[in-house]
PDB file of C-alpha atoms in Angstrom:
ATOM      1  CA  UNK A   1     -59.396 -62.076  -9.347  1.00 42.00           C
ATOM      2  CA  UNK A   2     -62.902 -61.805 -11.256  1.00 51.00           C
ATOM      3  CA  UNK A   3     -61.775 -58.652 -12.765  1.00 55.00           C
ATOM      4  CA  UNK A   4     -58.397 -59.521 -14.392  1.00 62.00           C
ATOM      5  CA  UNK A   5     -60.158 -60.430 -17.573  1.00 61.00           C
ATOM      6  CA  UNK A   6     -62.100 -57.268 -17.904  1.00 59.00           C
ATOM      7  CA  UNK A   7     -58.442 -55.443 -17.463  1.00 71.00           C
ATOM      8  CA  UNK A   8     -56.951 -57.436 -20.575  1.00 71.00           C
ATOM      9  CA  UNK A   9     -55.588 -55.325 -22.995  1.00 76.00           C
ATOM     10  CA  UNK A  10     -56.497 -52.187 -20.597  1.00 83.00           C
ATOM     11  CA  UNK A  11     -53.245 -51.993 -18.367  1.00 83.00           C
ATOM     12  CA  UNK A  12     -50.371 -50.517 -19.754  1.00 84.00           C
ATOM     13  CA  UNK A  13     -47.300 -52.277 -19.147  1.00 85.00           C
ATOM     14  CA  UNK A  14     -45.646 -51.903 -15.843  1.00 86.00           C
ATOM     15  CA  UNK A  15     -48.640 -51.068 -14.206  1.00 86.00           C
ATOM     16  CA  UNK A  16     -49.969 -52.816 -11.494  1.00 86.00           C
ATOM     17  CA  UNK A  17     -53.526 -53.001  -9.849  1.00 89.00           C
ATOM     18  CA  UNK A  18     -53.652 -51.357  -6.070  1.00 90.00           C
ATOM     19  CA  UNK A  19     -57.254 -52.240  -5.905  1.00 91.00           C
ATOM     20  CA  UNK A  20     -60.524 -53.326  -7.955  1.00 90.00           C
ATOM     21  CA  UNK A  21     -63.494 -53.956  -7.367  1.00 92.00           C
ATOM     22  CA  UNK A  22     -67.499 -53.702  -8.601  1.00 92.00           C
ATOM     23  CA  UNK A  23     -69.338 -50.979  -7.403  1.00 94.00           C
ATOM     24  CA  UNK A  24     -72.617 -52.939  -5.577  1.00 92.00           C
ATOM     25  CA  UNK A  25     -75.519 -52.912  -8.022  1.00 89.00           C
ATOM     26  CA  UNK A  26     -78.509 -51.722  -6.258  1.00 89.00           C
ATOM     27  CA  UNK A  27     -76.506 -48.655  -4.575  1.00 91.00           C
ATOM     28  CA  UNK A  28     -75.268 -48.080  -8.185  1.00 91.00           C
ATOM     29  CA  UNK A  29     -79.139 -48.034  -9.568  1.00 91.00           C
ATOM     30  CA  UNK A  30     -80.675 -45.831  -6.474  1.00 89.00           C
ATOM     31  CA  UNK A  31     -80.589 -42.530  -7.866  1.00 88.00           C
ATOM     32  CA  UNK A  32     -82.146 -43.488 -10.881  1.00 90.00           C
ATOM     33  CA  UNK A  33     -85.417 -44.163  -8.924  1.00 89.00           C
ATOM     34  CA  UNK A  34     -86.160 -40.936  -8.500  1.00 91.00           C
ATOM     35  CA  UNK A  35     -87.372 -41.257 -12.390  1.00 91.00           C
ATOM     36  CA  UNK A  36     -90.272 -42.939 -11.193  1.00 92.00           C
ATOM     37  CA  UNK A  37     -91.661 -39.200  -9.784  1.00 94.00           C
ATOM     38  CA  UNK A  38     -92.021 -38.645 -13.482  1.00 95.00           C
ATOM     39  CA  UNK A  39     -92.528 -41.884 -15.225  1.00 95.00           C
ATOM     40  CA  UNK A  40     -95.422 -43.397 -12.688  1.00 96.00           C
ATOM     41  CA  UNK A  41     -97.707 -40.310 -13.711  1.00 96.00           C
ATOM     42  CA  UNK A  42     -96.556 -39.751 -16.614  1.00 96.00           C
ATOM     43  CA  UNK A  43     -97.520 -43.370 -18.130  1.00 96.00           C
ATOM     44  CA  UNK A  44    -101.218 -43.481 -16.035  1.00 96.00           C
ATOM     45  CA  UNK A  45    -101.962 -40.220 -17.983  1.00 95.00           C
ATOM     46  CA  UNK A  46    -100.976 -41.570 -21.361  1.00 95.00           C
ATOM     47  CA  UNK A  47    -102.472 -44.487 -20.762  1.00 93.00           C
ATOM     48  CA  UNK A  48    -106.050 -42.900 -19.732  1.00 92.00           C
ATOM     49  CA  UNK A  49    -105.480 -41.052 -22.441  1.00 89.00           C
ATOM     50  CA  UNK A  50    -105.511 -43.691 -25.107  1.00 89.00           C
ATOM     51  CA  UNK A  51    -108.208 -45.025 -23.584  1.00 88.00           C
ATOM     52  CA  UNK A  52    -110.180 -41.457 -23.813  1.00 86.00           C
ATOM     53  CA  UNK A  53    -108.988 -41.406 -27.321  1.00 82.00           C
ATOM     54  CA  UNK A  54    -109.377 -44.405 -28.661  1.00 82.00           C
ATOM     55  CA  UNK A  55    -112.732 -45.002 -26.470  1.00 79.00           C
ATOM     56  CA  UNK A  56    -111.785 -48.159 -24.431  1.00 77.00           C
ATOM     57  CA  UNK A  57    -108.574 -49.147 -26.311  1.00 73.00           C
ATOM     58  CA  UNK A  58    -110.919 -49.804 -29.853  1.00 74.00           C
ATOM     59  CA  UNK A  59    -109.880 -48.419 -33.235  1.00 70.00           C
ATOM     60  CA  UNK A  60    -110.908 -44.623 -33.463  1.00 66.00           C
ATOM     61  CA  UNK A  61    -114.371 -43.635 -35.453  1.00 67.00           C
ATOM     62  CA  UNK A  62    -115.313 -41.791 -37.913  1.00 67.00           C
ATOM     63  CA  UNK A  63    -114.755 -38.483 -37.246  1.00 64.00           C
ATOM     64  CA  UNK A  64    -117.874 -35.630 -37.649  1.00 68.00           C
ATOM     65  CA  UNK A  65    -117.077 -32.730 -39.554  1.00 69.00           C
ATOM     66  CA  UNK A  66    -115.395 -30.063 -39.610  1.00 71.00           C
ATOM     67  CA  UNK A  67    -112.599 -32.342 -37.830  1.00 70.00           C
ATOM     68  CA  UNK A  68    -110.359 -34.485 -40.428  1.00 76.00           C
ATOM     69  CA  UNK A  69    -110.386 -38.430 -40.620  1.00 74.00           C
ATOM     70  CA  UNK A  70    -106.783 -38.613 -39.592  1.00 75.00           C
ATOM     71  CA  UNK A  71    -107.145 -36.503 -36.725  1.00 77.00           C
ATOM     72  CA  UNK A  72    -107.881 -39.503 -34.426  1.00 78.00           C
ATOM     73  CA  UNK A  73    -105.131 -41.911 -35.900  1.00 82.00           C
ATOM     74  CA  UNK A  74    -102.200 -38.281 -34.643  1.00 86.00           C
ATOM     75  CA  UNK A  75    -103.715 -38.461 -31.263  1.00 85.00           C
ATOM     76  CA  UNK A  76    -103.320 -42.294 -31.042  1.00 87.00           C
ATOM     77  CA  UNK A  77     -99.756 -41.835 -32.504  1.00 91.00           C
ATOM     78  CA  UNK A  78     -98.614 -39.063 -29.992  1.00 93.00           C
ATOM     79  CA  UNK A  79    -100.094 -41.152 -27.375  1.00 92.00           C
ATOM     80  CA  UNK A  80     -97.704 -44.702 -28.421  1.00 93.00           C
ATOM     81  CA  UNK A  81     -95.031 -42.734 -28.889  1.00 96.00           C
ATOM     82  CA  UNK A  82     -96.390 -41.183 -25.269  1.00 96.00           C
ATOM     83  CA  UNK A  83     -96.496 -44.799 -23.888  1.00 95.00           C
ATOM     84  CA  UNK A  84     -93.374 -46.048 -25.194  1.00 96.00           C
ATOM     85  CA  UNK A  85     -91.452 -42.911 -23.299  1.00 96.00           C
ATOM     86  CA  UNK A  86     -93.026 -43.677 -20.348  1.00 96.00           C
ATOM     87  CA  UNK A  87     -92.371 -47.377 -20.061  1.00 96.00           C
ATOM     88  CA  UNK A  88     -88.757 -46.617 -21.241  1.00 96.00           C
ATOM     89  CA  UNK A  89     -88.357 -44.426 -17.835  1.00 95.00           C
ATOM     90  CA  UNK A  90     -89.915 -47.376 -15.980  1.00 95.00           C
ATOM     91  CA  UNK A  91     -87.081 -49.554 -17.384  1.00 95.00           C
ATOM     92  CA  UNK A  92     -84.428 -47.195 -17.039  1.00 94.00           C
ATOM     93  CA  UNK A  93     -83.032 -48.609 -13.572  1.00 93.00           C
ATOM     94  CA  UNK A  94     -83.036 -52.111 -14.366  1.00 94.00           C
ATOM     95  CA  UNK A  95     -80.763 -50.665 -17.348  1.00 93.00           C
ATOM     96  CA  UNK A  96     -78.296 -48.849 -14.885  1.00 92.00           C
ATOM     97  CA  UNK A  97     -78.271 -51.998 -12.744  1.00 93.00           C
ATOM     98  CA  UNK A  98     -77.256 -54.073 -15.479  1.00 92.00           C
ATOM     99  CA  UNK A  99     -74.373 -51.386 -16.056  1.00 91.00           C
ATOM    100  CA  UNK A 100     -73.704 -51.400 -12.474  1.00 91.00           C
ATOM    101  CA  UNK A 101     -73.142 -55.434 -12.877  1.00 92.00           C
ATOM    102  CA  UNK A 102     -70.828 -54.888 -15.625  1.00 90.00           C
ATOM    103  CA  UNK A 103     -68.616 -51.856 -14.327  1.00 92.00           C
ATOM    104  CA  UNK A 104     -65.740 -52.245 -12.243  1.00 92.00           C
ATOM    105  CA  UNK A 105     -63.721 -49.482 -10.562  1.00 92.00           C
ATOM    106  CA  UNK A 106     -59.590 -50.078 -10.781  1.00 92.00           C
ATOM    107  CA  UNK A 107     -56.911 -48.098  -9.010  1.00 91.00           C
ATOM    108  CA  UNK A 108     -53.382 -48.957 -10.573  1.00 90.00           C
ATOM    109  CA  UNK A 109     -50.161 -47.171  -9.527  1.00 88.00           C
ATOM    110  CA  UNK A 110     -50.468 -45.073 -12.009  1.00 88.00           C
ATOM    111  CA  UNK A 111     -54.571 -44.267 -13.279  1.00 90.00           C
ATOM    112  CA  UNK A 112     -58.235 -44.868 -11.829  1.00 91.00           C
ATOM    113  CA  UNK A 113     -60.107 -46.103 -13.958  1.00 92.00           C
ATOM    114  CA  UNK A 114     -63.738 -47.331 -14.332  1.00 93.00           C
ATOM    115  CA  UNK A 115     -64.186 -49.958 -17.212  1.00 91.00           C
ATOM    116  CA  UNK A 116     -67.311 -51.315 -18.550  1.00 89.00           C
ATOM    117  CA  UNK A 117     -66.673 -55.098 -19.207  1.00 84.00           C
ATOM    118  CA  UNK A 118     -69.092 -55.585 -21.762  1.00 81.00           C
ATOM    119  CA  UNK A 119     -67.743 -51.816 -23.241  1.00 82.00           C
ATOM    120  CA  UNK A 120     -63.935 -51.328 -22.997  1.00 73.00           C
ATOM    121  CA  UNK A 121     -64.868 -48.859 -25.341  1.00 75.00           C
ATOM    122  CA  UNK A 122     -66.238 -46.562 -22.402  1.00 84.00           C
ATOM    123  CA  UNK A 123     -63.283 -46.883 -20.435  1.00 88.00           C
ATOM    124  CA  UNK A 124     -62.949 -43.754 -17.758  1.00 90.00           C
ATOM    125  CA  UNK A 125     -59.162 -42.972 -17.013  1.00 90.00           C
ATOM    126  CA  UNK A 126     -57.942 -40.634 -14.651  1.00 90.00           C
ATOM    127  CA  UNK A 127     -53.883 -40.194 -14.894  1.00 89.00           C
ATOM    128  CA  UNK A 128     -52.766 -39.865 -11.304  1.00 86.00           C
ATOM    129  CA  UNK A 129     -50.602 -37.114 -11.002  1.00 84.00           C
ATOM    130  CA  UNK A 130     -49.293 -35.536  -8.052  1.00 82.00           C
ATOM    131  CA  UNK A 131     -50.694 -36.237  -4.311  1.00 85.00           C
ATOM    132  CA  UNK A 132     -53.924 -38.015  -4.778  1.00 85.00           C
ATOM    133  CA  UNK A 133     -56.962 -37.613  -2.518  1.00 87.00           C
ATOM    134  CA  UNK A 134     -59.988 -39.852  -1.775  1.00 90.00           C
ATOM    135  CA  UNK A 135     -63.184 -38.353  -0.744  1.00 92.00           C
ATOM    136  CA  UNK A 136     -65.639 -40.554   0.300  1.00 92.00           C
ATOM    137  CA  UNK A 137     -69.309 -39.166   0.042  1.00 91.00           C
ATOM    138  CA  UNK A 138     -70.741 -41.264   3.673  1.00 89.00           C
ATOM    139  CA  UNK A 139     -67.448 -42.165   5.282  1.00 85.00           C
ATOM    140  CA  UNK A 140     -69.729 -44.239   7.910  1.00 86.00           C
ATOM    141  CA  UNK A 141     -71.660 -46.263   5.242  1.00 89.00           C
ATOM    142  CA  UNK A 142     -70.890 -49.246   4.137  1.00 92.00           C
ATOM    143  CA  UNK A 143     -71.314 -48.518   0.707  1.00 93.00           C
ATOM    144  CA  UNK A 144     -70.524 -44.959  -0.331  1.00 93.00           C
ATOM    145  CA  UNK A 145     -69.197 -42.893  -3.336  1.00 93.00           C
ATOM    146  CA  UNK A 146     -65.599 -42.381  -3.620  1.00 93.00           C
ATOM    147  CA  UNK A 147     -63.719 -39.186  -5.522  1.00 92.00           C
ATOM    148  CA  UNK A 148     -60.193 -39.867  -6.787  1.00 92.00           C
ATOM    149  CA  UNK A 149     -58.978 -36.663  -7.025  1.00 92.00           C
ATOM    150  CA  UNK A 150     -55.310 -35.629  -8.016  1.00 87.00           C
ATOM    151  CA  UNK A 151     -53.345 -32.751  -7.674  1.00 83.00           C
ATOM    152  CA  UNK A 152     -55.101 -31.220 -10.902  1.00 79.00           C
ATOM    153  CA  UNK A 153     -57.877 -31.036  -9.498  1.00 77.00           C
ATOM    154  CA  UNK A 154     -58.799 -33.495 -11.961  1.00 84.00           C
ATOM    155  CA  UNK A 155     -61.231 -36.473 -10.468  1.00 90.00           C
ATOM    156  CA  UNK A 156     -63.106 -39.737 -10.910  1.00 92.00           C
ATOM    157  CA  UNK A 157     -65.969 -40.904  -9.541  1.00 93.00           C
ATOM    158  CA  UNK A 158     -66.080 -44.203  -8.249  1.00 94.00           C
ATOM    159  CA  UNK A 159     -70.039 -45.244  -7.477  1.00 93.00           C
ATOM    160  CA  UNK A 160     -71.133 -47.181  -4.641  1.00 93.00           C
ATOM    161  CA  UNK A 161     -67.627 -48.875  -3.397  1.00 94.00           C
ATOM    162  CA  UNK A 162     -68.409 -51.219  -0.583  1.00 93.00           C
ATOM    163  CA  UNK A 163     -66.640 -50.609   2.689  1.00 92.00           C
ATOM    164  CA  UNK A 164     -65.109 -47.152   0.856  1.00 93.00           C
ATOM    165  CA  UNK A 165     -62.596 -46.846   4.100  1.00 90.00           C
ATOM    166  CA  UNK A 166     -61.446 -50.239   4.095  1.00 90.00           C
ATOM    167  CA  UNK A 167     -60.584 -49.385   0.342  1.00 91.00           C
ATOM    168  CA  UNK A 168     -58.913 -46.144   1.268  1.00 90.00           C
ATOM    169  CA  UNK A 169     -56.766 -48.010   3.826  1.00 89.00           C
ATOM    170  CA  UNK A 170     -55.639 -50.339   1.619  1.00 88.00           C
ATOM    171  CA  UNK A 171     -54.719 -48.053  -0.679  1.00 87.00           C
ATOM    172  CA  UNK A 172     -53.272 -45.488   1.142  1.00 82.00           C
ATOM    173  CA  UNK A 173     -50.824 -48.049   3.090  1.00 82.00           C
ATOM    174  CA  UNK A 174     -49.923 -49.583  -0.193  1.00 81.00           C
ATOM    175  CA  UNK A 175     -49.245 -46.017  -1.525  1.00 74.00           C
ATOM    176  CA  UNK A 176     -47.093 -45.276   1.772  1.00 66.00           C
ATOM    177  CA  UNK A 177     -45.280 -48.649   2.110  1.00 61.00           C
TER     178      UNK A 177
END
């Protein structure tokens, strides 16, 4: 399995892996689009607006009194720092992507887990206590959220799991059996 090296050092002894599996990336990405509402306008403004101030993308002038010199050089300054936000929300789901190619969702007999492979450090555990419950966000989709939830009421998400009710199938008859 692809996974067993990301699980290295992870599992606790004694436990054993029910199921695994990477969420799929561009489900994992899709709600980050809805950045681009903000960040598509949000960078054509800035950027008409260092061409307004900077009067086609030249170094400012001289300024005409009673305004200072460096008045020209803030505006270009806010508007960088403007541009730089903007392009930063433009990048923003090829960043979750990459995290969604790096993540993989574990259920062991004991935790769920979500571990980042190139972060261990961000590991996500969920003891599993109790009867445990899967809710699966679009039971008829073929990829779909899935909620580990426990008899705490405690949970974990695990992001766009493909064929979620295969998984809970599995799971559930190795559970049972």
């Amino acid at each position: 399995m692809e996974n067993d090296a990301a699980l290295n050092g992870i599992l606790e002894s004694g436990e054993a892996v029910l199921w695994s599996e990477a969420p799929d990336p561009w489900r994992y990405t899709r709600p980050t689009f809805m950045l681009y509402i903000i960040a598509v306008p949000w960078t054509i403004f800035t950027y008409f607006w260092l061409d307004a101030v900077t009067g086609g993308f030249q170094m400012p002038k001289a300024t005409i009194a009673p305004y200072p010199s460096w008045m020209p050089w803030v505006a270009v300054s806010f508007g960088v720092l403007l541009l730089i936000a903007g392009l930063w929300m433009l990048s923003a789901p090829f960043w979750i992507w990459r995290r969604g190619k790096a993540t993989v969702h574990v259920l062991t007999n004991r935790r769920a887990l979500v571990v980042e492979r190139d972060r261990p450090s961000r590991l996500q555990a969920l003891v599993l206590e109790g009867k445990v419950d899967f809710r699966v966000t679009d039971p008829e989709d073929a990829v779909s959220d899935v909620d580990v939830v426990c008899a705490t009421s405690k949970g974990l998400l695990f992001r766009a799991v493909r064929q979620p009710g295969e998984m809970v199938r599995q799971v559930a008859k190795t559970i049972a059996g």
